[in-house]
PDB file of C-alpha atoms in Angstrom:
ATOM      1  CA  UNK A   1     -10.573  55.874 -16.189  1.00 48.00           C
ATOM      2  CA  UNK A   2      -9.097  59.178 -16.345  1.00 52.00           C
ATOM      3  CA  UNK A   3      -5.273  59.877 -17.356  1.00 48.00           C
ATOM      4  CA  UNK A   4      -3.655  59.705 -13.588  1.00 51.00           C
ATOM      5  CA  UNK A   5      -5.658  56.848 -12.444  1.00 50.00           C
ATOM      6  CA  UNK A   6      -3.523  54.323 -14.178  1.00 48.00           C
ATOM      7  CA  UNK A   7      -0.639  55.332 -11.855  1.00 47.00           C
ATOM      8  CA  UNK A   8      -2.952  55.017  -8.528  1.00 49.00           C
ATOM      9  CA  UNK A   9      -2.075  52.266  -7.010  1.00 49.00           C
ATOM     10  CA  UNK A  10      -5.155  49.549  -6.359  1.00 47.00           C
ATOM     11  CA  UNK A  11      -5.738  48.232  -2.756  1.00 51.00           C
ATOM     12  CA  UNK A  12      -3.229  45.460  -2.290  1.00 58.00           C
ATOM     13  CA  UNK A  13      -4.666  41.833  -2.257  1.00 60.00           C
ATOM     14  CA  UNK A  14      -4.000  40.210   1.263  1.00 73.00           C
ATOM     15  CA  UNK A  15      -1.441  37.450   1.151  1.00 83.00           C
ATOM     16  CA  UNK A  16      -1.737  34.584   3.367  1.00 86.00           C
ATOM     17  CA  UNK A  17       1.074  33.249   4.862  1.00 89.00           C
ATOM     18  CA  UNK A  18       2.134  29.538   3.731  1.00 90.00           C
ATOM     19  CA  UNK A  19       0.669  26.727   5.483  1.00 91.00           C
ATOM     20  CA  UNK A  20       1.429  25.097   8.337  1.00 91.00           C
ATOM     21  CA  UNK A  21       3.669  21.594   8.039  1.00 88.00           C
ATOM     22  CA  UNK A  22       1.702  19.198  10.317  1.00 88.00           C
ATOM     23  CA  UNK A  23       3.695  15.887  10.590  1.00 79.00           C
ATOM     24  CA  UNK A  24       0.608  13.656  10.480  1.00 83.00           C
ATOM     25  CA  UNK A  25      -3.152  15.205  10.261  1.00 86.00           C
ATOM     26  CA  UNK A  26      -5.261  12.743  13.005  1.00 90.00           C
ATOM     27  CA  UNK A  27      -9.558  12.643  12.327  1.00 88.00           C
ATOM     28  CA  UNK A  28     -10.278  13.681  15.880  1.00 94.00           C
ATOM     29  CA  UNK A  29      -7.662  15.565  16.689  1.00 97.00           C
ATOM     30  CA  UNK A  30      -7.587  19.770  16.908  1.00 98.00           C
ATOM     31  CA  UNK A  31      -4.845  21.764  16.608  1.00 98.00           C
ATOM     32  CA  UNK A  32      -4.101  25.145  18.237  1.00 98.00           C
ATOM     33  CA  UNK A  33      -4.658  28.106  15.734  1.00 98.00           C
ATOM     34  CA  UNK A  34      -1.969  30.366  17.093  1.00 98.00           C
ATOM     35  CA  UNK A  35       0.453  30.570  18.771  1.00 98.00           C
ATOM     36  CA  UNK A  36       1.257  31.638  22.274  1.00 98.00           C
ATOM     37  CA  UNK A  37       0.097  30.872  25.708  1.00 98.00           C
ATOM     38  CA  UNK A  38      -2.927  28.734  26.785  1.00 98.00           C
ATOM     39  CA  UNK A  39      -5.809  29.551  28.902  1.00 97.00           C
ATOM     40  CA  UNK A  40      -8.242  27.612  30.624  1.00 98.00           C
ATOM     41  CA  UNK A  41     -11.792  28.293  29.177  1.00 97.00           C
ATOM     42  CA  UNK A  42     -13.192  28.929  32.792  1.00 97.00           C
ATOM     43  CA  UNK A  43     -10.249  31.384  32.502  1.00 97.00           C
ATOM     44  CA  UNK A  44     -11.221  33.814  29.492  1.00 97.00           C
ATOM     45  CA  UNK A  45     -13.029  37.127  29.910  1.00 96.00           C
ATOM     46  CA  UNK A  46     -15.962  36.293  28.229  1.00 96.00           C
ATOM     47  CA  UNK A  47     -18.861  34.788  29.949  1.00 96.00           C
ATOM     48  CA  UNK A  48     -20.686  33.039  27.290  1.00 96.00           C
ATOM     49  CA  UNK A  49     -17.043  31.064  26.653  1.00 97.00           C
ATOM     50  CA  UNK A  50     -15.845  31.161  30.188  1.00 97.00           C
ATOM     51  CA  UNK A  51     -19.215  29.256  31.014  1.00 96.00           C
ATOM     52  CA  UNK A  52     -19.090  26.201  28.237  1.00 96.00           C
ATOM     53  CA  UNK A  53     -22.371  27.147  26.170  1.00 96.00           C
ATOM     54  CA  UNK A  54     -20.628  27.156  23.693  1.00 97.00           C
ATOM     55  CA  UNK A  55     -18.839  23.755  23.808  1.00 97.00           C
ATOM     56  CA  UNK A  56     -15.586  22.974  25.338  1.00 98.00           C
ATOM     57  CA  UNK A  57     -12.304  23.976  24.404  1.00 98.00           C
ATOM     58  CA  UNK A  58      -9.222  26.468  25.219  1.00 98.00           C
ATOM     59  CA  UNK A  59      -7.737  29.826  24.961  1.00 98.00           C
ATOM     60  CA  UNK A  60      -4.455  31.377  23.838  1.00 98.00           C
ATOM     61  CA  UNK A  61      -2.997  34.386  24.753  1.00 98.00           C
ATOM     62  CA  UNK A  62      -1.803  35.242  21.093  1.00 98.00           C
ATOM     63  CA  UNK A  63       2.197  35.495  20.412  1.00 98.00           C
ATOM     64  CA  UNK A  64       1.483  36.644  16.611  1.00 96.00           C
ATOM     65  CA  UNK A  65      -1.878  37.586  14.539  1.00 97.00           C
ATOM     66  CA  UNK A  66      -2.573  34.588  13.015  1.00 97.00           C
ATOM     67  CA  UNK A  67      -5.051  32.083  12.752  1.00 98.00           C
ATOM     68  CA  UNK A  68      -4.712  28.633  10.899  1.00 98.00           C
ATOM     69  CA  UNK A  69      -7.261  26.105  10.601  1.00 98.00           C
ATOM     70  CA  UNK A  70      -7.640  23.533  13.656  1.00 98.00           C
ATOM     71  CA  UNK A  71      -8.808  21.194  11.355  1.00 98.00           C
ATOM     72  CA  UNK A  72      -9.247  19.999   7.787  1.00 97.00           C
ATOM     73  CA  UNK A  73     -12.497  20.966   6.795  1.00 98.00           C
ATOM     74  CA  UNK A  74     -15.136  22.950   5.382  1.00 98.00           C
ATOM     75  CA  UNK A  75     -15.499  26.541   6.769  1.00 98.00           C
ATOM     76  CA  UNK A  76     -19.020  26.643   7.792  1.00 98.00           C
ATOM     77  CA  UNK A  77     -19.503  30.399   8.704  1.00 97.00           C
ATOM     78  CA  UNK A  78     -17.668  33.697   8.809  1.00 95.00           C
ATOM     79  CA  UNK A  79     -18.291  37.014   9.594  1.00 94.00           C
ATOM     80  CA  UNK A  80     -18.283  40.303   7.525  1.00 95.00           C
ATOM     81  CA  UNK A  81     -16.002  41.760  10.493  1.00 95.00           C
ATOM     82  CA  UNK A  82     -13.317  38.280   9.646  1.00 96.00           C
ATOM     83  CA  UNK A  83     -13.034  37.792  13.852  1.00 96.00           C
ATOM     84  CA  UNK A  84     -14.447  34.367  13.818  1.00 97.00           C
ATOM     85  CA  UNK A  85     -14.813  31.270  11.982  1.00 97.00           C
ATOM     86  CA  UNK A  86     -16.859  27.975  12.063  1.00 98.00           C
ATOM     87  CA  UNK A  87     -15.001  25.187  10.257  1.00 98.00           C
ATOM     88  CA  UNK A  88     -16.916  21.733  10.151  1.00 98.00           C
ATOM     89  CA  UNK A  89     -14.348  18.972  10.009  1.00 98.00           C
ATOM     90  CA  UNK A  90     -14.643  16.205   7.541  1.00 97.00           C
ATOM     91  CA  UNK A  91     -15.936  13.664  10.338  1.00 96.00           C
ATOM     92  CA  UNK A  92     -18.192  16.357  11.552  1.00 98.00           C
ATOM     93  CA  UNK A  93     -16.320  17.940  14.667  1.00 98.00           C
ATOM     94  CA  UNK A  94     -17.435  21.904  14.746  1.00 98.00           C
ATOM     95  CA  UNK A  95     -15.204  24.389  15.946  1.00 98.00           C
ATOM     96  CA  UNK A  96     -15.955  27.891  16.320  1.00 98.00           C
ATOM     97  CA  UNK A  97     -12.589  30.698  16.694  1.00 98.00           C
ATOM     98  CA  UNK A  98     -13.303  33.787  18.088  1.00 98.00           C
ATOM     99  CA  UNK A  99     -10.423  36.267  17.657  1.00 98.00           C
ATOM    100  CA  UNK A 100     -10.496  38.768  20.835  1.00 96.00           C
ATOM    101  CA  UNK A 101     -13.629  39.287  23.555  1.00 96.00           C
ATOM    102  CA  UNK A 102     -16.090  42.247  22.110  1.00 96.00           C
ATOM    103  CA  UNK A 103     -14.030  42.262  18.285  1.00 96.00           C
ATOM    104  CA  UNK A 104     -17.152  42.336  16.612  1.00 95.00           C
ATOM    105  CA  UNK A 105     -17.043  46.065  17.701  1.00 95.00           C
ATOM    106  CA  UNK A 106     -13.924  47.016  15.942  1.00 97.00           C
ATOM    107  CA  UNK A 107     -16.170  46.660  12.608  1.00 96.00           C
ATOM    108  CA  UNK A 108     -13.449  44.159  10.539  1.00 96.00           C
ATOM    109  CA  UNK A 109     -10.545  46.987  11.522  1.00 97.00           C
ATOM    110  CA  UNK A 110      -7.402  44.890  12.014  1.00 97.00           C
ATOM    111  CA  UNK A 111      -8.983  41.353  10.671  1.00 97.00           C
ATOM    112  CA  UNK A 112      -8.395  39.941   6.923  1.00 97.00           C
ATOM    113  CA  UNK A 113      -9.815  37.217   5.841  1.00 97.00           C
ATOM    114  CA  UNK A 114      -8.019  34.709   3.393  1.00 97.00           C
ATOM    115  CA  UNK A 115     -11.455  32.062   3.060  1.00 97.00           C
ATOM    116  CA  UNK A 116     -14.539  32.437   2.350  1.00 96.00           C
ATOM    117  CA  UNK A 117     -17.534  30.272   3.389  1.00 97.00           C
ATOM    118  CA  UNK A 118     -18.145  26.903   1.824  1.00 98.00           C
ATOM    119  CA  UNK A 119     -14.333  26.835   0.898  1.00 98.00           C
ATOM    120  CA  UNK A 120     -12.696  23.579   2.570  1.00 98.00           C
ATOM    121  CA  UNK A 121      -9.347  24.008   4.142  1.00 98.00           C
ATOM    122  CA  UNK A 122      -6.582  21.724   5.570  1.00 97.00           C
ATOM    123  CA  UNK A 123      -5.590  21.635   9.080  1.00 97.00           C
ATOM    124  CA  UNK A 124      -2.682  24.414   9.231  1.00 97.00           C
ATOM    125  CA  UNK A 125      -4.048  26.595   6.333  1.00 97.00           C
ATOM    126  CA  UNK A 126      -4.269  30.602   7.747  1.00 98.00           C
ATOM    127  CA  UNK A 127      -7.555  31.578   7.727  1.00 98.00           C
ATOM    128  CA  UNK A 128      -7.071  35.019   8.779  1.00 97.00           C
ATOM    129  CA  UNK A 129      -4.496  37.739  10.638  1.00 97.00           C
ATOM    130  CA  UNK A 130      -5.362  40.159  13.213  1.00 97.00           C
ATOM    131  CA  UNK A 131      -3.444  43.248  14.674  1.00 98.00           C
ATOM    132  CA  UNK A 132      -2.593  42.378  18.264  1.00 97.00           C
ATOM    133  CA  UNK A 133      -1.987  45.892  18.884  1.00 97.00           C
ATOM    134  CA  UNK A 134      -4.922  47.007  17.343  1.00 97.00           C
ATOM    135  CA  UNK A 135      -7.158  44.914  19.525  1.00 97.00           C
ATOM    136  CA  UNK A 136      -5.237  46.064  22.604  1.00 97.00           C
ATOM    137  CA  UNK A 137      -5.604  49.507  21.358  1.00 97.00           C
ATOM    138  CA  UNK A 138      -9.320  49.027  21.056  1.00 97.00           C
ATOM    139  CA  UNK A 139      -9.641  47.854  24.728  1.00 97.00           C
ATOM    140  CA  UNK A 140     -10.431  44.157  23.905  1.00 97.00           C
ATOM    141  CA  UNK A 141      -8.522  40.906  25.300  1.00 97.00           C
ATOM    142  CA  UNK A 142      -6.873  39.287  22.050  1.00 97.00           C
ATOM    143  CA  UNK A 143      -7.156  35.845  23.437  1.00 98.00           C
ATOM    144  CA  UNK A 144      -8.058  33.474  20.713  1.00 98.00           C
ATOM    145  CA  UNK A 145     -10.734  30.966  21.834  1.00 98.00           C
ATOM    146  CA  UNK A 146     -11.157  27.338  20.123  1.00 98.00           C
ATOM    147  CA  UNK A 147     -14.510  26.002  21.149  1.00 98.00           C
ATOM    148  CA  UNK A 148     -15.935  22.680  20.028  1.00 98.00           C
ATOM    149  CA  UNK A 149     -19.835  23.788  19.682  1.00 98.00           C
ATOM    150  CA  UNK A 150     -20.786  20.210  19.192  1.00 98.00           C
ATOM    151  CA  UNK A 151     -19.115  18.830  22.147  1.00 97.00           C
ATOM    152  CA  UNK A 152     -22.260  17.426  23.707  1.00 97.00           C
ATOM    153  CA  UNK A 153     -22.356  14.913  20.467  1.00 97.00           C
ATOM    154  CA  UNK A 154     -19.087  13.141  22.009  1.00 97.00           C
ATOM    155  CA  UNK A 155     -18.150  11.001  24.689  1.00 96.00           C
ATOM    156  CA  UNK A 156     -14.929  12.477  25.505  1.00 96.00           C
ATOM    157  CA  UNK A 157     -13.432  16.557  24.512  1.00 97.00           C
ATOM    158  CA  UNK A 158     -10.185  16.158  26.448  1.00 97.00           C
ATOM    159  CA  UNK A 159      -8.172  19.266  26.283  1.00 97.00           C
ATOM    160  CA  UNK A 160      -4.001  17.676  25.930  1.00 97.00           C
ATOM    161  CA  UNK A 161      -2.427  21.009  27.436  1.00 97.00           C
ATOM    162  CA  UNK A 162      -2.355  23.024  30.639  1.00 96.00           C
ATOM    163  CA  UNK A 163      -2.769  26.528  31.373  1.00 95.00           C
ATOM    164  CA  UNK A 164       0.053  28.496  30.962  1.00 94.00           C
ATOM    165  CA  UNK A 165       1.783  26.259  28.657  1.00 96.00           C
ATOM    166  CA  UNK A 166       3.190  27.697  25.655  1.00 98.00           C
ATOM    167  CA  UNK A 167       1.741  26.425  22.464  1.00 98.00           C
ATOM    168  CA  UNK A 168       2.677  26.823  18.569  1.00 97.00           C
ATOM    169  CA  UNK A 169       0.374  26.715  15.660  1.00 97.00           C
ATOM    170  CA  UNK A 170      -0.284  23.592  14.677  1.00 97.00           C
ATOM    171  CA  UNK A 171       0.715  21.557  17.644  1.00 97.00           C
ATOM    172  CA  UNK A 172      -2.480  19.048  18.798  1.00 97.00           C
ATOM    173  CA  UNK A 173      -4.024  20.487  21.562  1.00 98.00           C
ATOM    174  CA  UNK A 174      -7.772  18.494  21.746  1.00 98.00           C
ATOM    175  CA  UNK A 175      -9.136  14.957  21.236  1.00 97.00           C
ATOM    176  CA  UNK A 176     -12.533  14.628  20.180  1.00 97.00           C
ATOM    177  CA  UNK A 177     -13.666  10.989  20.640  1.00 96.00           C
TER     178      UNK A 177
END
C-alpha cells in the first residue's frame, strides 16, 4: 500500500434495500418480484417464455429495478451476469426470474446481486436491482418474468392477476397446488 492509497476510496459494497412486509407468507403461494404492470406469458418477447417450456407463470413491465424473492426459500442458481435467479421454495416449488429478454448480453452491467447461491431467503427479501434505463439503453425489454419450471409436478399453476393490472412487490400473484 503506497502513501495515497489510503485516501482512495474502495468500491462501495451494494446495499440492499429492506425487506418486504408480507402480511402472512402462504406455502404455495408466489409473490410478484417487482413492481409494475403484468403481462401475460404468451405476451413477453421471448419465445422460449412466451411458449411455456419453461413452466408457467407471468410478466411485469418493471415500475422500479428491483427484485425480491417470490418465495421463502433456498436460491438454487444464479448467474455471474446477476439477471436471473432460481429459488427452490421450502415445499419444493421452483421459480426461475429472468430480469430483461437477451440481459445475459449486457455482461452483469446494470445488475447487483445481494445473494449468493445456497443462501435461503424469505419471501420479500431483494435479491438483486437492475437499471431500467440501462436495459432500455441496451435495446432489451426489461420485463421481469416469474416462471414456475416445475409446473408440470402440480395439478393446478393458476396465475390470480390479469394482464395489464398493476402489481406491487410482494402482493400474491400465483397458486401452486
Amino acid at each position: 500500500m503506497g502513501l495515497f492509497d489510503f485516501f482512495k476510496k474502495s468500491p462501495a459494497t451494494p446495499v440492499a434495500p429492506e425487506p418486504l412486509q408480507i402480511a402472512e407468507y402462504l406455502e404455495g403461494s408466489v409473490y410478484a418480484p417487482t413492481t409494475g404492470s403484468v403481462l401475460a406469458l404468451k405476451d413477453v418477447p421471448d419465445p422460449v417464455f412466451a411458449g411455456g417450456m419453461l413452466g408457467d407463470g407471468l410478466g411485469i413491465m418493471p415500475s422500479e429495478g428491483i427484485v425480491y424473492s417470490p418465495v421463502t426459500g433456498t436460491v438454487t442458481a444464479t448467474t455471474s451476469t446477476a439477471h436471473a435467479f432460481g429459488v427452490t421454495s421450502d415445499s419444493g416449488v421452483e421459480i426461475l426470474i429472468h430480469v430483461g429478454v437477451d440481459t445475459v448480453e449486457m455482461k452483469g452491467d446494470g445488475f447487483t446481486s445481494f445473494v449468493e447461491q445456497g443462501q435461503h431467503v424469505e419471501v420479500g427479501q431483494p435479491l438483486m436491482s437492475f437499471d431500467i434505463k440501462k436495459v432500455k439503453a441496451a435495446g432489451h425489454p426489461e420485463v421481469v418474468i416469474l416462471a414456475v419450471t416445475n409446473s408440470a409436478e402440480y395439478e393446478n399453476v393458476t396465475v390470480l392477476v390479469n394482464s395489464d393490472t398493476q402489481v406491487s412487490a410482494g402482493e400474491k400473484v400465483c397458486s401452486v397446488a
